[in-house]
Coordinates of C-alpha atoms in Angstrom, one line a residue:
Chain A
M572 CA 168.1 -100.7 112.2
Q573 CA 165.5 -98.3 114.7
Y574 CA 164.2 -96.7 111.4
V575 CA 164.1 -99.4 109.2
N576 CA 162.3 -101.7 112.1
S577 CA 159.8 -98.6 112.0
L578 CA 159.2 -99.3 108.4
F579 CA 157.9 -103.3 109.2
Q580 CA 155.6 -101.1 112.6
Q581 CA 153.8 -98.2 111.4
P582 CA 152.0 -97.6 107.9
R583 CA 153.1 -94.2 106.6
H584 CA 151.0 -91.2 105.0
V585 CA 148.1 -93.4 106.3
R586 CA 145.3 -90.2 106.1
G587 CA 146.9 -88.8 103.1
T588 CA 146.8 -92.3 101.3
R589 CA 142.8 -92.5 102.1
I590 CA 142.6 -88.7 100.6
L591 CA 144.0 -89.6 97.9
I592 CA 142.3 -93.0 97.1
N593 CA 138.9 -90.9 97.7
I594 CA 140.2 -88.3 95.0
I595 CA 141.2 -91.0 92.5
A596 CA 137.6 -92.4 93.1
I597 CA 135.8 -88.7 92.8
F598 CA 138.4 -88.6 89.2
L599 CA 137.3 -91.8 87.8
I600 CA 133.6 -91.1 88.5
Y601 CA 133.7 -88.0 87.1
R602 CA 135.7 -89.0 84.0
F603 CA 132.6 -91.9 83.4
V604 CA 130.0 -89.3 83.8
T605 CA 131.4 -87.1 81.4
E606 CA 132.7 -89.4 78.9
F607 CA 130.7 -92.5 78.7
R608 CA 128.6 -90.9 76.0
H609 CA 131.1 -90.0 73.6
A610 CA 133.5 -92.6 74.7
D611 CA 133.6 -94.2 70.9
F612 CA 134.8 -90.7 69.9
I613 CA 137.3 -90.2 72.6
Y614 CA 139.2 -93.4 73.0
S615 CA 139.5 -94.2 69.3
H616 CA 142.7 -94.8 68.1
N617 CA 142.8 -96.6 64.9
L618 CA 140.7 -97.8 62.2
T619 CA 140.0 -101.1 63.7
F620 CA 139.2 -99.8 66.9
S621 CA 136.4 -101.8 69.3
P622 CA 134.4 -98.5 70.7
E623 CA 132.5 -101.5 73.3
Y624 CA 135.9 -102.1 74.8
A625 CA 136.5 -98.5 75.9
K626 CA 133.0 -98.8 77.3
I627 CA 133.9 -101.8 79.5
G628 CA 137.0 -100.1 80.4
L629 CA 134.9 -97.0 81.9
L630 CA 132.7 -99.2 83.4
L631 CA 135.3 -101.2 85.5
T632 CA 137.3 -98.1 86.5
L633 CA 133.8 -96.7 87.7
S634 CA 133.4 -100.3 89.8
S635 CA 136.8 -99.6 91.0
A636 CA 135.8 -95.9 92.1
V637 CA 132.9 -97.4 94.2
L638 CA 135.1 -100.2 95.9
M639 CA 137.7 -96.8 96.7
L640 CA 135.1 -94.7 98.1
M641 CA 133.6 -97.7 100.4
G642 CA 137.3 -98.7 101.4
K643 CA 136.5 -102.5 100.6
Y644 CA 138.8 -104.8 98.4
I645 CA 141.3 -101.8 98.2
N646 CA 144.0 -104.0 96.1
L647 CA 141.8 -105.5 94.1
A648 CA 140.1 -102.3 93.2
M649 CA 143.4 -100.9 92.4
I650 CA 144.6 -103.3 90.1
V651 CA 141.1 -103.5 88.0
A652 CA 141.8 -99.4 88.1
T653 CA 145.3 -99.6 87.0
L654 CA 144.7 -102.1 84.1
S655 CA 141.4 -100.4 83.0
F656 CA 143.4 -97.1 82.9
W657 CA 145.9 -98.2 81.1
Y658 CA 143.7 -99.3 78.5
L659 CA 141.9 -96.4 78.5
S660 CA 144.9 -94.3 78.1
D661 CA 146.5 -96.1 75.7
I662 CA 144.0 -95.9 73.2
S663 CA 143.0 -92.3 73.8
I664 CA 144.8 -89.1 72.2
S665 CA 143.5 -86.7 74.5
G666 CA 145.3 -87.6 77.6
D667 CA 147.2 -85.1 79.7
G668 CA 150.0 -85.1 82.8
G669 CA 147.0 -86.2 85.1
D670 CA 146.1 -89.3 83.4
N671 CA 150.0 -90.0 83.3
I672 CA 151.0 -89.5 86.7
L673 CA 147.5 -91.4 87.5
R674 CA 148.6 -94.4 85.8
L675 CA 151.7 -94.9 87.9
V676 CA 150.2 -93.9 91.0
L677 CA 147.4 -96.3 90.7
L678 CA 150.0 -99.1 90.2
Y679 CA 151.9 -98.0 93.2
L680 CA 148.7 -97.7 95.3
S681 CA 147.9 -101.5 94.5
F682 CA 150.5 -102.3 97.1
V683 CA 149.2 -100.1 100.2
H684 CA 147.8 -101.9 103.2
P685 CA 144.0 -103.1 103.2
G686 CA 143.8 -102.4 106.8
I687 CA 144.4 -98.2 106.9
F688 CA 140.9 -97.9 106.1
K689 CA 139.5 -99.9 109.3
D690 CA 142.4 -98.9 111.3
Q691 CA 143.4 -102.6 111.7
V692 CA 146.9 -102.6 111.2
Q693 CA 149.0 -105.2 112.2
P694 CA 153.1 -105.0 112.2
G695 CA 154.7 -107.2 109.5
L696 CA 155.8 -107.2 105.9
K697 CA 152.3 -106.0 104.3
V698 CA 153.6 -102.4 106.4
F699 CA 156.6 -102.4 104.9
I700 CA 154.9 -102.9 101.2
H701 CA 152.9 -100.1 102.0
N702 CA 155.6 -97.9 103.1
V703 CA 157.1 -98.8 100.0
A704 CA 154.5 -98.2 98.0
V705 CA 154.2 -94.5 99.8
F706 CA 157.8 -93.6 99.0
S707 CA 157.2 -94.3 95.4
I708 CA 154.7 -92.2 95.0
I709 CA 156.5 -89.2 96.6
S710 CA 159.4 -90.0 94.4
Q711 CA 157.3 -90.0 91.2
V712 CA 155.6 -86.8 92.3
M713 CA 159.1 -85.3 92.9
I714 CA 160.6 -86.5 89.7
L715 CA 157.4 -84.9 87.9
Y716 CA 157.6 -81.7 89.7
F717 CA 161.6 -81.7 89.3
V718 CA 161.4 -82.7 85.5
A719 CA 158.5 -80.0 84.7
G720 CA 160.4 -77.4 86.3
T721 CA 163.8 -77.8 85.1
S722 CA 162.6 -78.2 81.4
K723 CA 160.7 -75.0 81.8
M724 CA 164.1 -73.5 82.8
Q725 CA 165.5 -74.4 79.7
G726 CA 162.4 -72.3 77.3
D727 CA 163.0 -68.8 76.8
M728 CA 159.4 -67.9 77.5
W729 CA 159.4 -69.3 80.6
M730 CA 162.7 -67.4 81.9
Q731 CA 161.3 -64.2 80.5
G732 CA 158.1 -64.6 81.9
T733 CA 155.6 -64.3 79.2
A734 CA 154.8 -68.4 79.1
M735 CA 151.6 -67.7 80.7
Y736 CA 150.8 -65.1 78.6
Y737 CA 151.0 -67.2 75.4
V738 CA 149.1 -70.5 76.9
L739 CA 146.3 -68.2 78.1
S740 CA 145.6 -66.5 75.0
T741 CA 145.6 -69.8 73.0
E742 CA 141.9 -71.0 72.5
E743 CA 142.6 -74.6 73.7
F744 CA 143.9 -73.3 77.4
G745 CA 142.6 -69.6 77.7
P746 CA 140.2 -69.0 79.7
A747 CA 136.5 -67.2 78.8
S748 CA 136.3 -64.0 80.7
A749 CA 138.3 -61.6 78.8
L750 CA 139.3 -60.0 81.8
V751 CA 141.6 -62.9 83.0
R752 CA 143.0 -62.6 79.4
D753 CA 143.8 -58.8 79.6
L754 CA 145.0 -59.1 83.1
F755 CA 148.0 -61.8 81.9
K756 CA 148.9 -59.1 79.5
H757 CA 150.3 -57.0 82.2
P758 CA 153.7 -57.6 82.7
F759 CA 154.0 -57.8 86.6
V760 CA 151.3 -60.5 86.4
T761 CA 152.4 -63.4 83.7
S762 CA 155.8 -62.6 85.1
F763 CA 154.7 -63.6 89.0
A764 CA 152.5 -66.4 87.5
S765 CA 155.6 -68.1 85.0
H766 CA 158.2 -67.4 87.5
L767 CA 156.3 -68.6 90.6
T768 CA 155.0 -72.0 88.5
M769 CA 159.0 -72.6 87.8
V770 CA 160.0 -72.2 91.0
Y771 CA 157.3 -74.1 93.0
Q772 CA 158.2 -77.4 90.6
V773 CA 162.1 -77.2 90.9
A774 CA 161.8 -76.4 94.5
F775 CA 159.4 -79.0 95.1
P776 CA 161.5 -81.9 96.4
F777 CA 163.6 -79.8 98.3
M778 CA 160.3 -78.6 100.2
I779 CA 158.7 -82.0 100.8
H780 CA 160.8 -82.8 104.1
N781 CA 161.2 -79.2 105.6
R782 CA 159.5 -77.0 108.1
F783 CA 157.7 -75.0 105.4
H784 CA 156.4 -78.0 104.0
L785 CA 152.5 -77.3 104.9
A786 CA 153.1 -73.6 103.3
W787 CA 154.2 -75.0 100.2
A788 CA 151.5 -77.8 99.8
L789 CA 148.9 -75.0 100.5
M790 CA 150.7 -72.6 98.0
G791 CA 150.2 -75.9 95.4
I792 CA 146.9 -76.4 95.9
V793 CA 146.1 -72.9 95.2
L794 CA 148.1 -73.1 91.8
H795 CA 146.4 -76.0 90.7
I796 CA 143.0 -74.6 91.3
G797 CA 144.3 -71.8 89.5
I798 CA 145.0 -74.2 86.7
A799 CA 141.7 -75.4 86.8
L800 CA 140.2 -72.6 86.6
T801 CA 141.9 -70.4 84.0
M802 CA 143.1 -73.3 81.7
G803 CA 140.5 -75.9 82.3
L804 CA 142.5 -78.4 83.3
V805 CA 139.9 -79.9 85.8
T806 CA 141.2 -83.5 86.0
F807 CA 144.9 -82.6 86.1
S808 CA 144.4 -80.3 89.0
L809 CA 142.2 -82.4 91.2
I810 CA 144.7 -85.2 90.6
M811 CA 147.8 -83.1 91.6
I812 CA 145.8 -81.7 94.4
G813 CA 145.3 -85.5 95.7
L814 CA 149.0 -85.8 95.3
I815 CA 149.8 -82.8 97.2
L816 CA 147.8 -83.6 99.9
F817 CA 149.1 -87.5 99.8
T818 CA 152.4 -85.6 100.7
I819 CA 151.4 -84.2 104.1
N820 CA 152.4 -87.0 106.4
D821 CA 150.3 -87.8 109.2
A822 CA 152.5 -85.9 112.1
E823 CA 151.8 -83.0 109.6
W824 CA 147.9 -83.8 109.5
A825 CA 147.9 -84.3 113.3
K826 CA 149.6 -81.0 113.6
M827 CA 147.2 -79.3 111.2
S828 CA 144.0 -81.1 113.3
A829 CA 145.5 -79.7 116.6
I830 CA 145.5 -76.2 115.0
W831 CA 142.0 -76.5 113.6
R832 CA 140.9 -77.7 117.0
G833 CA 142.3 -74.9 119.2
L834 CA 141.1 -72.0 116.2
D835 CA 137.8 -74.1 116.4
E836 CA 137.5 -73.8 120.4
R837 CA 138.7 -70.3 120.3
I838 CA 136.0 -69.1 117.7
R839 CA 133.3 -71.2 120.0
A840 CA 134.5 -69.8 123.1
R841 CA 134.5 -66.0 121.2
F842 CA 131.0 -66.3 119.6
K843 CA 129.8 -68.0 123.0
H844 CA 131.1 -64.9 125.0
L845 CA 129.8 -62.4 122.2
V846 CA 126.3 -64.1 122.6
Q847 CA 126.4 -63.6 126.3
R848 CA 127.5 -59.9 126.3
I849 CA 124.8 -59.4 123.5
G850 CA 122.2 -61.0 126.0
G851 CA 123.1 -59.5 129.2
G852 CA 123.2 -56.3 127.3
R853 CA 119.8 -56.6 125.9
T854 CA 118.5 -57.0 129.3
Q855 CA 120.0 -53.8 130.6
A856 CA 119.0 -51.6 127.7
G857 CA 117.5 -53.1 124.5
P858 CA 114.0 -54.3 123.8
Q859 CA 112.9 -57.6 125.4
T860 CA 112.2 -60.0 123.0
S861 CA 109.7 -63.3 122.7
A862 CA 112.6 -65.8 123.2
Q863 CA 113.6 -64.1 126.5
W864 CA 110.0 -64.7 127.7
S865 CA 108.4 -67.9 128.6
G866 CA 105.0 -68.7 129.8
G867 CA 104.9 -65.4 131.6
R868 CA 108.2 -65.9 133.6
M869 CA 111.7 -64.3 132.5
S870 CA 114.3 -66.5 131.1
P871 CA 117.1 -67.3 133.7
A872 CA 119.4 -64.9 131.6
V873 CA 116.9 -61.9 132.2
E874 CA 116.4 -63.0 135.5
E875 CA 120.1 -62.8 136.4
Chain B
M1195 CA 159.0 -106.3 116.8
R1196 CA 162.1 -108.1 116.3
L1197 CA 162.8 -108.4 112.4
K1198 CA 163.7 -111.6 111.6
A1199 CA 165.1 -113.4 107.7
K1200 CA 162.0 -114.2 106.9
H1201 CA 161.0 -110.4 106.7
L1202 CA 164.5 -108.9 106.1
I1203 CA 165.0 -110.9 102.9
P1204 CA 161.6 -110.4 100.9
A1205 CA 162.1 -106.9 102.2
G1206 CA 165.4 -106.4 100.5
L1207 CA 164.2 -107.7 97.3
I1208 CA 161.6 -105.5 97.4
A1209 CA 163.5 -102.4 98.1
G1210 CA 166.0 -103.5 95.7
V1211 CA 163.1 -103.5 92.8
A1212 CA 161.8 -99.9 94.3
I1213 CA 165.5 -98.7 93.8
F1214 CA 166.5 -100.4 90.2
H1215 CA 162.7 -98.9 89.6
F1216 CA 163.7 -95.0 90.3
T1217 CA 167.3 -95.3 89.2
N1218 CA 165.6 -96.1 85.3
T1219 CA 163.0 -93.8 86.1
S1220 CA 165.2 -91.0 87.0
L1221 CA 168.1 -91.8 84.0
Y1222 CA 165.1 -91.7 81.7
N1223 CA 163.6 -88.4 82.6
M1224 CA 167.4 -86.4 83.0
P1225 CA 168.5 -84.6 80.0
K1226 CA 171.1 -86.1 77.9
N1227 CA 174.2 -86.3 79.7
V1228 CA 177.1 -88.8 79.7
I1229 CA 175.5 -91.6 81.9
S1230 CA 172.4 -92.0 79.0
T1231 CA 175.0 -92.1 76.2
L1232 CA 176.6 -95.4 78.2
Y1233 CA 173.4 -96.8 79.6
T1234 CA 170.7 -97.0 77.5
F1235 CA 168.5 -99.8 79.1
D1236 CA 165.8 -96.9 80.9
K1237 CA 164.9 -96.4 77.1
V1238 CA 163.5 -99.8 77.4
Y1239 CA 162.6 -100.0 80.7
I1240 CA 160.3 -97.0 80.7
S1241 CA 158.0 -97.7 77.7
G1242 CA 154.8 -99.1 77.6
F1243 CA 152.9 -99.2 80.8
L1244 CA 155.8 -97.3 82.9
S1245 CA 155.9 -95.1 80.0
Q1246 CA 156.2 -90.7 80.9
E1247 CA 156.7 -87.4 79.9
W1248 CA 156.8 -84.7 82.5
G1249 CA 157.5 -81.7 80.2
M1250 CA 154.1 -80.3 81.1
F1251 CA 154.3 -76.9 78.8
A1252 CA 158.2 -77.1 78.4
P1253 CA 160.4 -76.3 77.8
N1254 CA 157.8 -73.7 75.6
P1255 CA 154.3 -73.6 76.4
M1256 CA 151.9 -73.4 73.1
D1257 CA 151.7 -70.4 71.7
R1258 CA 149.1 -71.0 68.7
D1259 CA 146.1 -72.8 67.9
T1260 CA 145.9 -75.9 65.9
N1261 CA 142.5 -75.8 64.2
L1262 CA 141.3 -78.6 62.0
L1263 CA 139.5 -77.7 58.7
V1264 CA 136.8 -80.5 57.2
N1265 CA 135.0 -80.4 53.9
C1266 CA 133.1 -83.7 53.6
L1267 CA 132.8 -84.5 49.9
E1268 CA 129.8 -86.7 48.2
T1269 CA 131.8 -88.0 45.1
L1270 CA 128.9 -89.0 43.3
K1271 CA 126.7 -86.1 43.2
K1272 CA 130.1 -84.0 43.0
T1273 CA 128.8 -81.6 46.1
S1274 CA 130.4 -80.8 49.5
S1275 CA 129.5 -79.6 52.7
G1276 CA 132.1 -76.2 52.5
Y1277 CA 134.7 -76.1 55.2
M1278 CA 134.1 -76.1 58.6
N1279 CA 136.2 -75.8 61.8
V1280 CA 135.8 -78.7 64.0
S1281 CA 138.0 -77.4 66.7
S1282 CA 136.9 -74.0 67.5
S1283 CA 133.2 -74.8 68.3
F1284 CA 134.3 -76.9 71.3
N1285 CA 137.1 -74.6 72.5
E1286 CA 133.8 -72.3 72.8
L1287 CA 131.7 -74.8 75.1
R1288 CA 134.9 -75.7 77.3
M1289 CA 135.5 -72.2 77.9
N1290 CA 131.7 -71.6 79.2
N1291 CA 131.9 -74.5 81.5
I1292 CA 134.9 -76.5 82.3
F1293 CA 133.0 -79.3 84.0
M1294 CA 131.9 -80.7 81.0
S1295 CA 133.0 -83.2 78.4
A1296 CA 134.1 -81.2 75.6
D1297 CA 137.1 -80.8 77.5
R1298 CA 138.1 -84.2 76.6
V1299 CA 136.1 -84.4 73.3
S1300 CA 137.8 -80.9 71.8
R1301 CA 141.1 -82.6 72.4
V1302 CA 140.9 -85.1 70.2
P1303 CA 140.6 -83.5 66.6
G1304 CA 143.3 -80.8 68.2
N1305 CA 146.0 -83.6 69.3
W1306 CA 145.7 -85.4 65.8
A1307 CA 146.3 -82.1 64.0
Y1308 CA 149.0 -81.7 66.7
L1309 CA 150.4 -84.9 65.9
Y1310 CA 150.5 -85.0 62.2
L1311 CA 152.6 -81.4 62.4
S1312 CA 154.9 -81.7 65.8
P1313 CA 157.5 -84.4 66.0
S1314 CA 158.5 -85.7 69.3
R1315 CA 161.7 -85.0 71.4
W1316 CA 163.6 -88.0 70.2
E1317 CA 162.2 -87.3 66.2
E1318 CA 164.1 -83.9 66.9
D1319 CA 167.0 -85.4 67.9
M1320 CA 167.4 -88.0 65.0
K1321 CA 166.4 -85.0 62.9
K1322 CA 169.4 -83.0 63.9
Q1323 CA 171.8 -86.4 63.2
C1324 CA 170.1 -86.6 59.8
S1325 CA 170.5 -83.0 58.7
A1326 CA 174.7 -83.5 59.0
D1327 CA 174.4 -86.5 56.5
D1328 CA 171.1 -87.8 54.7
S1329 CA 172.5 -91.7 54.2
T1330 CA 173.0 -92.8 57.5
S1331 CA 171.2 -95.2 59.4
A1332 CA 170.2 -92.5 61.7
C1333 CA 168.1 -90.9 58.8
R1334 CA 166.8 -93.9 57.5
S1335 CA 165.6 -94.5 60.6
Y1336 CA 164.2 -90.6 61.5
R1337 CA 162.2 -90.8 58.2
A1338 CA 160.7 -94.4 59.2
V1339 CA 159.8 -92.7 62.8
K1340 CA 158.4 -89.7 60.8
D1341 CA 156.5 -91.5 58.3
E1342 CA 154.9 -93.7 61.2
R1343 CA 153.6 -90.5 63.3
E1344 CA 152.2 -89.1 60.3
Q1345 CA 150.4 -92.3 59.2
G1346 CA 148.8 -92.9 62.6
A1347 CA 147.8 -89.1 62.9
L1348 CA 146.1 -89.3 59.3
K1349 CA 144.1 -92.6 60.9
G1350 CA 143.6 -90.2 63.4
L1351 CA 142.2 -87.5 61.4
T1352 CA 140.2 -89.9 59.1
L1353 CA 138.3 -90.9 62.0
V1354 CA 137.2 -87.0 63.1
A1355 CA 136.5 -86.4 59.5
S1356 CA 134.3 -89.8 59.2
R1357 CA 132.5 -88.6 62.4
Y1358 CA 131.6 -85.4 61.4
C1359 CA 131.1 -86.0 58.0
R1360 CA 128.4 -88.8 59.5
D1361 CA 126.8 -86.2 61.9
I1362 CA 126.3 -83.1 59.5
S1363 CA 125.1 -85.7 56.7
S1364 CA 121.3 -85.8 55.7
P1365 CA 119.2 -88.8 54.3
T1366 CA 119.9 -86.8 50.8
S1367 CA 123.2 -86.3 51.3
R1368 CA 125.7 -89.3 52.3
F1369 CA 129.4 -88.2 52.3
D1370 CA 132.2 -90.9 51.3
K1371 CA 135.1 -88.1 51.4
A1372 CA 137.0 -85.5 53.0
R1373 CA 139.7 -82.9 52.3
I1374 CA 141.1 -81.8 55.5
F1375 CA 143.6 -79.1 56.4
I1376 CA 145.1 -78.1 59.2
E1377 CA 145.1 -74.0 60.1
I1378 CA 147.5 -72.9 62.4
V1379 CA 147.0 -69.5 64.3
D1380 CA 149.7 -67.9 66.2
V1381 CA 149.2 -66.2 69.6
P1382 CA 150.4 -62.8 69.1
R1383 CA 153.9 -61.9 70.1
W1384 CA 154.4 -60.3 73.6
S1385 CA 155.2 -57.0 72.0
D1386 CA 151.8 -57.0 69.9
R1387 CA 149.4 -57.9 73.0
H1388 CA 147.2 -55.0 72.7
V1389 CA 147.0 -55.7 69.0
A1390 CA 143.2 -57.0 68.5
Q1391 CA 143.7 -58.8 65.5
R1392 CA 145.5 -62.1 65.3
P1393 CA 148.1 -62.9 62.7
E1394 CA 147.0 -64.3 59.4
P1395 CA 146.5 -68.4 60.0
A1396 CA 148.7 -70.5 57.9
M1397 CA 147.5 -73.6 56.4
V1398 CA 148.8 -77.3 55.9
E1399 CA 147.0 -79.7 53.7
V1400 CA 146.3 -83.1 54.8
G1401 CA 144.9 -84.2 51.9
E1402 CA 141.8 -86.0 50.7
V1403 CA 141.2 -89.3 52.7
E1404 CA 137.8 -92.0 52.2
L1405 CA 135.6 -92.1 55.0
V1406 CA 135.4 -95.0 57.6
P1407 CA 132.1 -96.7 58.8
V1408 CA 131.7 -95.2 62.7
S1409 CA 129.3 -95.4 65.6
G1410 CA 127.8 -94.1 68.6
A1411 CA 126.4 -90.8 69.5
K1412 CA 126.6 -87.3 67.9
V1413 CA 129.2 -85.3 68.5
W1414 CA 128.5 -82.3 66.3
H1415 CA 125.2 -81.1 66.8

C-alpha cells in the first residue's frame, strides 16, 4: 500500500521527462527546418493530396515545440503535437522507427504533470496519471528494443555478424567515408557491431532496473550516435537518445550530479593547487611577469 | 496523504486501461504463437493511431539498393528525356551532409519502389497459405492485398515521376507520360566483399504512367 501511496505523492522521472520533452522539441524544430520547403513532396501519399494540410501540420508541430521548450501549456502542446505528428506520419512514406515511437510517446506524454516544469507538484490523482504515463513510455521502449533484438535473432545475417557490413554497404544507409565502409569489411568490426547491437536490444528491458543501468544507458547513447554518424539516421538516433535519457530515474540523475560535483570540485582543487605551485615556483626561479607587478609593488603572491 | 475512494477508483480505472493497452501491445508484437491463434483482438486494437512495427532491420537488414529510373515522355512530339536514376543523387547528397532535407527527400522514391516490390509480413504469411491451394478465400485475400499494395505504390511512383518530369521540363518540352523501372543492385556477398565491382543490377518494369499536376518547390535541380 505504501508503494501505491507513493505513486500519488511523488512524480517519477521528472528530470528525464523534462529532457525528453526538450529533445522532442529540438526534433520537431529540426524536422520543420529541413522539411518545410519540400513538404508537398515528402508528405504526399496519393494523387488527390492537398499539400497545404502538410504545411499546416508542420507549423502546428513547430508551435507545439516552442511551447515545449518554454515549458508552458505542456499538455496542450503534447496533444497538438500528437495529432499533427500523427497526421504527418500517416501521409508520409519516409517515416522510420523513430517517427513510430515518437507518435506513441507523444500520446503518453500528453498525460504528464504540467507542474514538473515549475517544481509545483501537489500530491494527488494528477501525479498518479503522470506516473502511469512514465511507466507507459518505459514499457513501450522496452517492447521496442526487445522486439527489435529478438527479431534480429531470427536473421542469419545478424547471427553470423555480417548484418552491419551489408547495411553499411548500401547507398541508402552507407556512410560517405570509404574508410568506414572498408572498416566494416573486417570480420571483427562487423561482427562486434552486429552482435553488440543485438545483445544491447535484447538485454535492454533487463537492464532498466539494475545497478548497471547508467553504464547501459551510456552504451546506448554511444550506439545511437554511431548509428547517426554512419547510417545518417539523425532523427531516429536523436529520439532514441532522448528515450534512453528518459529511462534514467531521478535518483540516478542525483547520483550523477553528485559524482559530477565531486569531480568538478576535485578538478578545481587540483587546478588551484597547480596554479599556486606554478605561481610559487616562478617567484623562486622564474622571471617576473607583468601580472605579478602592479603599481611598483610586488603582488601578494610574490611578497609571500 | 491518505488514499480515498475518490482517488482509488479513477486510479484503478486508469491502471486497468494501461494494463489492457500493454497486454494487447505485447501480444501484437509477439511472434506467432498459440495465444495469437485464439486471441485476435490485438490486431484490431493495434492499428491506425497505435500501429507499430519494431523490426528495424530485422530479421535481416537491407542488402540491396532499390533505385527508381524514370524516362519522361512527350507523346505529341515523340521525344523523351532518357532514363535517369532519380534516387542516387539524393543518396550522394545525404552522405555528404547527414543534417539536411535530402535524407527524408531521398527516402520518398526509394520507399515507394521498395513498397512496390516488397510484401509485408502479413502478406508473406497469406502468400504461404495461398501457395498450398490457390482457390481458398485466403488466396483471394492475398491477391486483393497484393493488388492494393501495388496500386498504392504505383500512385506514389506516379507522383515522384510527375514531380521529376515537371522539374526537368523546359518551356519547349512538356512531358505528359513517364516510363518507370526499378533497378535492384545487390551488395556484394560477404565472401566477395573485397571485389570492387558490384553485381549486375536486376530491372523490374513498372510500366508507363500518365503524369499528374504537382505543385511546390523544385526537388531536382
